[in-house]
mmCIF file with all atom_site columns, C-alpha atoms in Angstrom:
data_model
loop_
_atom_site.group_PDB
_atom_site.id
_atom_site.type_symbol
_atom_site.label_atom_id
_atom_site.label_alt_id
_atom_site.label_comp_id
_atom_site.label_asym_id
_atom_site.label_entity_id
_atom_site.label_seq_id
_atom_site.pdbx_PDB_ins_code
_atom_site.Cartn_x
_atom_site.Cartn_y
_atom_site.Cartn_z
_atom_site.occupancy
_atom_site.B_iso_or_equiv
_atom_site.pdbx_formal_charge
_atom_site.auth_seq_id
_atom_site.auth_comp_id
_atom_site.auth_asym_id
_atom_site.auth_atom_id
_atom_site.pdbx_PDB_model_num
ATOM 1   C CA . MET A 1 1   ? 0.000   0.000  0.000   1.00 0.00 ? 71  MET A CA 1
ATOM 2   C CA . LEU A 1 2   ? 1.314   3.434  -0.924  1.00 0.00 ? 72  LEU A CA 1
ATOM 3   C CA . PHE A 1 3   ? 1.025   6.169  1.699   1.00 0.00 ? 73  PHE A CA 1
ATOM 4   C CA . MET A 1 4   ? 0.942   9.801  0.685   1.00 0.00 ? 74  MET A CA 1
ATOM 5   C CA . ALA A 1 5   ? 2.105   12.713 2.813   1.00 0.00 ? 75  ALA A CA 1
ATOM 6   C CA . LEU A 1 6   ? -0.467  14.977 4.410   1.00 0.00 ? 76  LEU A CA 1
ATOM 7   C CA . TYR A 1 7   ? -0.047  18.734 3.992   1.00 0.00 ? 77  TYR A CA 1
ATOM 8   C CA . ASN A 1 8   ? -1.878  21.721 5.453   1.00 0.00 ? 78  ASN A CA 1
ATOM 9   C CA . VAL A 1 9   ? -2.703  24.389 2.874   1.00 0.00 ? 79  VAL A CA 1
ATOM 10  C CA . GLU A 1 10  ? -4.253  27.647 4.023   1.00 0.00 ? 80  GLU A CA 1
ATOM 11  C CA . VAL A 1 11  ? -6.670  29.231 1.540   1.00 0.00 ? 81  VAL A CA 1
ATOM 12  C CA . ILE A 1 12  ? -6.961  33.001 1.958   1.00 0.00 ? 82  ILE A CA 1
ATOM 13  C CA . GLU A 1 13  ? -9.496  35.071 0.072   1.00 0.00 ? 83  GLU A CA 1
ATOM 14  C CA . GLU A 1 14  ? -9.816  38.816 -0.029  1.00 0.00 ? 84  GLU A CA 1
ATOM 15  C CA . LEU A 1 15  ? -13.259 40.228 -0.692  1.00 0.00 ? 85  LEU A CA 1
ATOM 16  C CA . SER A 1 16  ? -13.774 43.905 -1.497  1.00 0.00 ? 86  SER A CA 1
ATOM 17  C CA . ARG A 1 17  ? -16.663 46.174 -2.484  1.00 0.00 ? 87  ARG A CA 1
ATOM 18  C CA . VAL A 1 18  ? -16.968 49.947 -2.778  1.00 0.00 ? 88  VAL A CA 1
ATOM 19  C CA . VAL A 1 19  ? -20.164 51.182 -1.095  1.00 0.00 ? 89  VAL A CA 1
ATOM 20  C CA . GLU A 1 20  ? -21.618 54.641 -1.714  1.00 0.00 ? 90  GLU A CA 1
ATOM 21  C CA . GLN A 1 21  ? -22.997 56.257 1.420   1.00 0.00 ? 91  GLN A CA 1
ATOM 22  C CA . GLU A 1 22  ? -24.550 59.689 1.966   1.00 0.00 ? 92  GLU A CA 1
ATOM 23  C CA . ALA A 1 23  ? -23.187 61.392 5.085   1.00 0.00 ? 93  ALA A CA 1
ATOM 24  C CA . ASP A 1 24  ? -21.893 64.707 6.453   1.00 0.00 ? 94  ASP A CA 1
ATOM 25  C CA . SER A 1 25  ? -18.267 63.453 6.569   1.00 0.00 ? 95  SER A CA 1
ATOM 26  C CA . TYR A 1 26  ? -16.140 60.491 5.584   1.00 0.00 ? 96  TYR A CA 1
ATOM 27  C CA . GLU A 1 27  ? -16.029 59.385 9.233   1.00 0.00 ? 97  GLU A CA 1
ATOM 28  C CA . ASP A 1 28  ? -19.850 59.410 9.410   1.00 0.00 ? 98  ASP A CA 1
ATOM 29  C CA . ALA A 1 29  ? -20.059 57.514 6.114   1.00 0.00 ? 99  ALA A CA 1
ATOM 30  C CA . GLU A 1 30  ? -17.604 54.892 7.368   1.00 0.00 ? 100 GLU A CA 1
ATOM 31  C CA . GLU A 1 31  ? -19.560 54.486 10.603  1.00 0.00 ? 101 GLU A CA 1
ATOM 32  C CA . LEU A 1 32  ? -22.850 54.099 8.707   1.00 0.00 ? 102 LEU A CA 1
ATOM 33  C CA . VAL A 1 33  ? -21.330 51.530 6.327   1.00 0.00 ? 103 VAL A CA 1
ATOM 34  C CA . ALA A 1 34  ? -19.795 49.641 9.256   1.00 0.00 ? 104 ALA A CA 1
ATOM 35  C CA . THR A 1 35  ? -23.200 49.536 10.950  1.00 0.00 ? 105 THR A CA 1
ATOM 36  C CA . ARG A 1 36  ? -24.886 48.343 7.748   1.00 0.00 ? 106 ARG A CA 1
ATOM 37  C CA . TYR A 1 37  ? -22.200 45.674 7.378   1.00 0.00 ? 107 TYR A CA 1
ATOM 38  C CA . ALA A 1 38  ? -22.601 44.536 11.008  1.00 0.00 ? 108 ALA A CA 1
ATOM 39  C CA . ASP A 1 39  ? -26.382 44.412 10.524  1.00 0.00 ? 109 ASP A CA 1
ATOM 40  C CA . GLU A 1 40  ? -25.803 42.288 7.383   1.00 0.00 ? 110 GLU A CA 1
ATOM 41  C CA . ASP A 1 41  ? -27.374 44.873 5.077   1.00 0.00 ? 111 ASP A CA 1
ATOM 42  C CA . ILE A 1 42  ? -24.080 44.627 3.189   1.00 0.00 ? 112 ILE A CA 1
ATOM 43  C CA . VAL A 1 43  ? -22.909 41.056 2.594   1.00 0.00 ? 113 VAL A CA 1
ATOM 44  C CA . LEU A 1 44  ? -19.844 40.343 0.489   1.00 0.00 ? 114 LEU A CA 1
ATOM 45  C CA . ASP A 1 45  ? -19.932 37.217 -1.661  1.00 0.00 ? 115 ASP A CA 1
ATOM 46  C CA . TRP A 1 46  ? -18.074 35.490 -4.516  1.00 0.00 ? 116 TRP A CA 1
ATOM 47  C CA . ASN A 1 47  ? -18.807 38.462 -6.823  1.00 0.00 ? 117 ASN A CA 1
ATOM 48  C CA . ASP A 1 48  ? -16.604 40.612 -4.545  1.00 0.00 ? 118 ASP A CA 1
ATOM 49  C CA . LEU A 1 49  ? -13.566 38.306 -4.721  1.00 0.00 ? 119 LEU A CA 1
ATOM 50  C CA . ASN A 1 50  ? -10.333 40.271 -5.235  1.00 0.00 ? 120 ASN A CA 1
ATOM 51  C CA . TYR A 1 51  ? -7.836  37.409 -5.040  1.00 0.00 ? 121 TYR A CA 1
ATOM 52  C CA . THR A 1 52  ? -7.148  33.985 -3.613  1.00 0.00 ? 122 THR A CA 1
ATOM 53  C CA . LYS A 1 53  ? -3.834  33.090 -1.996  1.00 0.00 ? 123 LYS A CA 1
ATOM 54  C CA . TYR A 1 54  ? -2.528  29.645 -1.031  1.00 0.00 ? 124 TYR A CA 1
ATOM 55  C CA . LYS A 1 55  ? 0.224   29.184 1.498   1.00 0.00 ? 125 LYS A CA 1
ATOM 56  C CA . PRO A 1 56  ? 1.568   26.430 3.682   1.00 0.00 ? 126 PRO A CA 1
ATOM 57  C CA . TYR A 1 57  ? -0.169  26.368 7.027   1.00 0.00 ? 127 TYR A CA 1
ATOM 58  C CA . PRO A 1 58  ? 2.351   26.323 9.867   1.00 0.00 ? 128 PRO A CA 1
ATOM 59  C CA . SER A 1 59  ? 3.268   22.670 9.860   1.00 0.00 ? 129 SER A CA 1
ATOM 60  C CA . GLN A 1 60  ? 6.656   21.389 10.753  1.00 0.00 ? 130 GLN A CA 1
ATOM 61  C CA . ASN A 1 61  ? 8.702   18.383 9.785   1.00 0.00 ? 131 ASN A CA 1
ATOM 62  C CA . ILE A 1 62  ? 10.329  16.417 12.549  1.00 0.00 ? 132 ILE A CA 1
ATOM 63  C CA . ALA A 1 63  ? 14.110  16.371 12.390  1.00 0.00 ? 133 ALA A CA 1
ATOM 64  C CA . ASP A 1 64  ? 16.034  13.102 12.620  1.00 0.00 ? 134 ASP A CA 1
ATOM 65  C CA . ASP A 1 65  ? 16.426  11.623 16.107  1.00 0.00 ? 135 ASP A CA 1
ATOM 66  C CA . PHE A 1 66  ? 13.725  13.783 17.672  1.00 0.00 ? 136 PHE A CA 1
ATOM 67  C CA . ASP A 1 67  ? 13.212  12.673 21.274  1.00 0.00 ? 137 ASP A CA 1
ATOM 68  C CA . ILE A 1 68  ? 11.089  14.163 24.070  1.00 0.00 ? 138 ILE A CA 1
ATOM 69  C CA . ASN A 1 69  ? 9.622   12.778 27.267  1.00 0.00 ? 139 ASN A CA 1
ATOM 70  C CA . ILE A 1 70  ? 6.381   13.879 28.870  1.00 0.00 ? 140 ILE A CA 1
ATOM 71  C CA . LYS A 1 71  ? 5.900   13.162 32.549  1.00 0.00 ? 141 LYS A CA 1
ATOM 72  C CA . TYR A 1 72  ? 2.682   14.002 34.387  1.00 0.00 ? 142 TYR A CA 1
ATOM 73  C CA . ASN A 1 73  ? 2.558   14.396 38.168  1.00 0.00 ? 143 ASN A CA 1
ATOM 74  C CA . SER A 1 74  ? -1.041  13.606 39.110  1.00 0.00 ? 144 SER A CA 1
ATOM 75  C CA . LYS A 1 75  ? -0.604  14.554 42.764  1.00 0.00 ? 145 LYS A CA 1
ATOM 76  C CA . GLU A 1 76  ? 0.789   18.045 42.094  1.00 0.00 ? 146 GLU A CA 1
ATOM 77  C CA . LYS A 1 77  ? -1.074  18.470 38.763  1.00 0.00 ? 147 LYS A CA 1
ATOM 78  C CA . TYR A 1 78  ? 1.848   19.497 36.558  1.00 0.00 ? 148 TYR A CA 1
ATOM 79  C CA . VAL A 1 79  ? 3.564   18.184 33.463  1.00 0.00 ? 149 VAL A CA 1
ATOM 80  C CA . VAL A 1 80  ? 7.285   18.171 32.615  1.00 0.00 ? 150 VAL A CA 1
ATOM 81  C CA . ILE A 1 81  ? 8.549   17.935 29.048  1.00 0.00 ? 151 ILE A CA 1
ATOM 82  C CA . SER A 1 82  ? 12.214  17.043 28.650  1.00 0.00 ? 152 SER A CA 1
ATOM 83  C CA . ASP A 1 83  ? 14.613  15.996 25.944  1.00 0.00 ? 153 ASP A CA 1
ATOM 84  C CA . ARG A 1 84  ? 17.434  13.498 26.439  1.00 0.00 ? 154 ARG A CA 1
ATOM 85  C CA . TYR A 1 85  ? 19.425  15.903 28.585  1.00 0.00 ? 155 TYR A CA 1
ATOM 86  C CA . GLU A 1 86  ? 17.262  18.368 30.495  1.00 0.00 ? 156 GLU A CA 1
ATOM 87  C CA . SER A 1 87  ? 13.785  19.494 31.499  1.00 0.00 ? 157 SER A CA 1
ATOM 88  C CA . LEU A 1 88  ? 12.573  22.009 28.936  1.00 0.00 ? 158 LEU A CA 1
ATOM 89  C CA . VAL A 1 89  ? 9.072   22.855 30.140  1.00 0.00 ? 159 VAL A CA 1
ATOM 90  C CA . THR A 1 90  ? 7.258   22.554 33.457  1.00 0.00 ? 160 THR A CA 1
ATOM 91  C CA . ARG A 1 91  ? 3.633   23.727 33.545  1.00 0.00 ? 161 ARG A CA 1
ATOM 92  C CA . ASP A 1 92  ? 0.523   23.398 35.673  1.00 0.00 ? 162 ASP A CA 1
ATOM 93  C CA . CYS A 1 93  ? -1.743  20.840 34.040  1.00 0.00 ? 163 CYS A CA 1
ATOM 94  C CA . LYS A 1 94  ? -5.170  19.990 35.411  1.00 0.00 ? 164 LYS A CA 1
ATOM 95  C CA . THR A 1 95  ? -7.082  18.814 32.320  1.00 0.00 ? 165 THR A CA 1
ATOM 96  C CA . ILE A 1 96  ? -6.476  17.050 29.030  1.00 0.00 ? 166 ILE A CA 1
ATOM 97  C CA . GLU A 1 97  ? -7.130  20.399 27.322  1.00 0.00 ? 167 GLU A CA 1
ATOM 98  C CA . ASP A 1 98  ? -4.264  21.908 29.360  1.00 0.00 ? 168 ASP A CA 1
ATOM 99  C CA . LEU A 1 99  ? -2.026  19.050 28.248  1.00 0.00 ? 169 LEU A CA 1
ATOM 100 C CA . ASN A 1 100 ? -2.977  19.504 24.597  1.00 0.00 ? 170 ASN A CA 1
ATOM 101 C CA . ILE A 1 101 ? -2.171  23.224 24.743  1.00 0.00 ? 171 ILE A CA 1
ATOM 102 C CA . ILE A 1 102 ? 1.132   22.665 26.565  1.00 0.00 ? 172 ILE A CA 1
ATOM 103 C CA . VAL A 1 103 ? 2.334   20.034 24.095  1.00 0.00 ? 173 VAL A CA 1
ATOM 104 C CA . LYS A 1 104 ? 1.173   22.022 21.059  1.00 0.00 ? 174 LYS A CA 1
ATOM 105 C CA . ASP A 1 105 ? 2.895   25.197 22.285  1.00 0.00 ? 175 ASP A CA 1
ATOM 106 C CA . PHE A 1 106 ? 6.048   23.235 23.043  1.00 0.00 ? 176 PHE A CA 1
ATOM 107 C CA . LEU A 1 107 ? 6.173   21.603 19.609  1.00 0.00 ? 177 LEU A CA 1
ATOM 108 C CA . GLU A 1 108 ? 5.603   24.915 17.831  1.00 0.00 ? 178 GLU A CA 1
ATOM 109 C CA . ASP A 1 109 ? 8.696   26.367 19.532  1.00 0.00 ? 179 ASP A CA 1
ATOM 110 C CA . TYR A 1 110 ? 10.947  23.309 19.739  1.00 0.00 ? 180 TYR A CA 1
ATOM 111 C CA . PRO A 1 111 ? 14.238  24.022 17.930  1.00 0.00 ? 181 PRO A CA 1
ATOM 112 C CA . GLU A 1 112 ? 14.679  20.483 16.600  1.00 0.00 ? 182 GLU A CA 1
ATOM 113 C CA . LEU A 1 113 ? 11.688  20.863 14.313  1.00 0.00 ? 183 LEU A CA 1
ATOM 114 C CA . GLU A 1 114 ? 12.224  22.148 10.805  1.00 0.00 ? 184 GLU A CA 1
ATOM 115 C CA . GLU A 1 115 ? 9.980   24.751 9.217   1.00 0.00 ? 185 GLU A CA 1
ATOM 116 C CA . VAL A 1 116 ? 8.091   23.716 6.094   1.00 0.00 ? 186 VAL A CA 1
ATOM 117 C CA . LYS A 1 117 ? 9.639   25.252 3.031   1.00 0.00 ? 187 LYS A CA 1
ATOM 118 C CA . ALA A 1 118 ? 7.052   25.906 0.354   1.00 0.00 ? 188 ALA A CA 1
ATOM 119 C CA . GLU A 1 119 ? 6.270   28.616 -2.129  1.00 0.00 ? 189 GLU A CA 1
ATOM 120 C CA . GLU A 1 120 ? 3.246   30.840 -1.781  1.00 0.00 ? 190 GLU A CA 1
ATOM 121 C CA . LYS A 1 121 ? 1.009   31.137 -4.827  1.00 0.00 ? 191 LYS A CA 1
ATOM 122 C CA . ASN A 1 122 ? -1.307  34.038 -5.560  1.00 0.00 ? 192 ASN A CA 1
ATOM 123 C CA . MET A 1 123 ? -4.148  33.842 -8.027  1.00 0.00 ? 193 MET A CA 1
ATOM 124 C CA . GLU A 1 124 ? -5.602  37.133 -9.160  1.00 0.00 ? 194 GLU A CA 1
ATOM 125 C CA . VAL A 1 125 ? -9.254  37.098 -10.163 1.00 0.00 ? 195 VAL A CA 1
#
């Protein structure tokens, strides 16, 4: 069986529309348009598409020989993340959600991970 890699691609769209608004000043006009937009009197859709941009979503590749240990102290309610040599992170941890956040934050900042290198592509409409 052939396995394919999984990639995160962020799709970014910019929508834009010029709206005419009667008012005593530009500031008043902007406030009125903002209110109309918030009240959904003005709704941008596919007709207002300016451009679409694709870029790699912050994913990282794991470097060779990546090694961490996660130790949870249930009595004191904290978690310690360490590599082969030292403790790198110690945080209060009372729930599985806390643990998920701690590990995610750690992995985003861990120096042994390599940033994804990909080109951004813009498509003008």
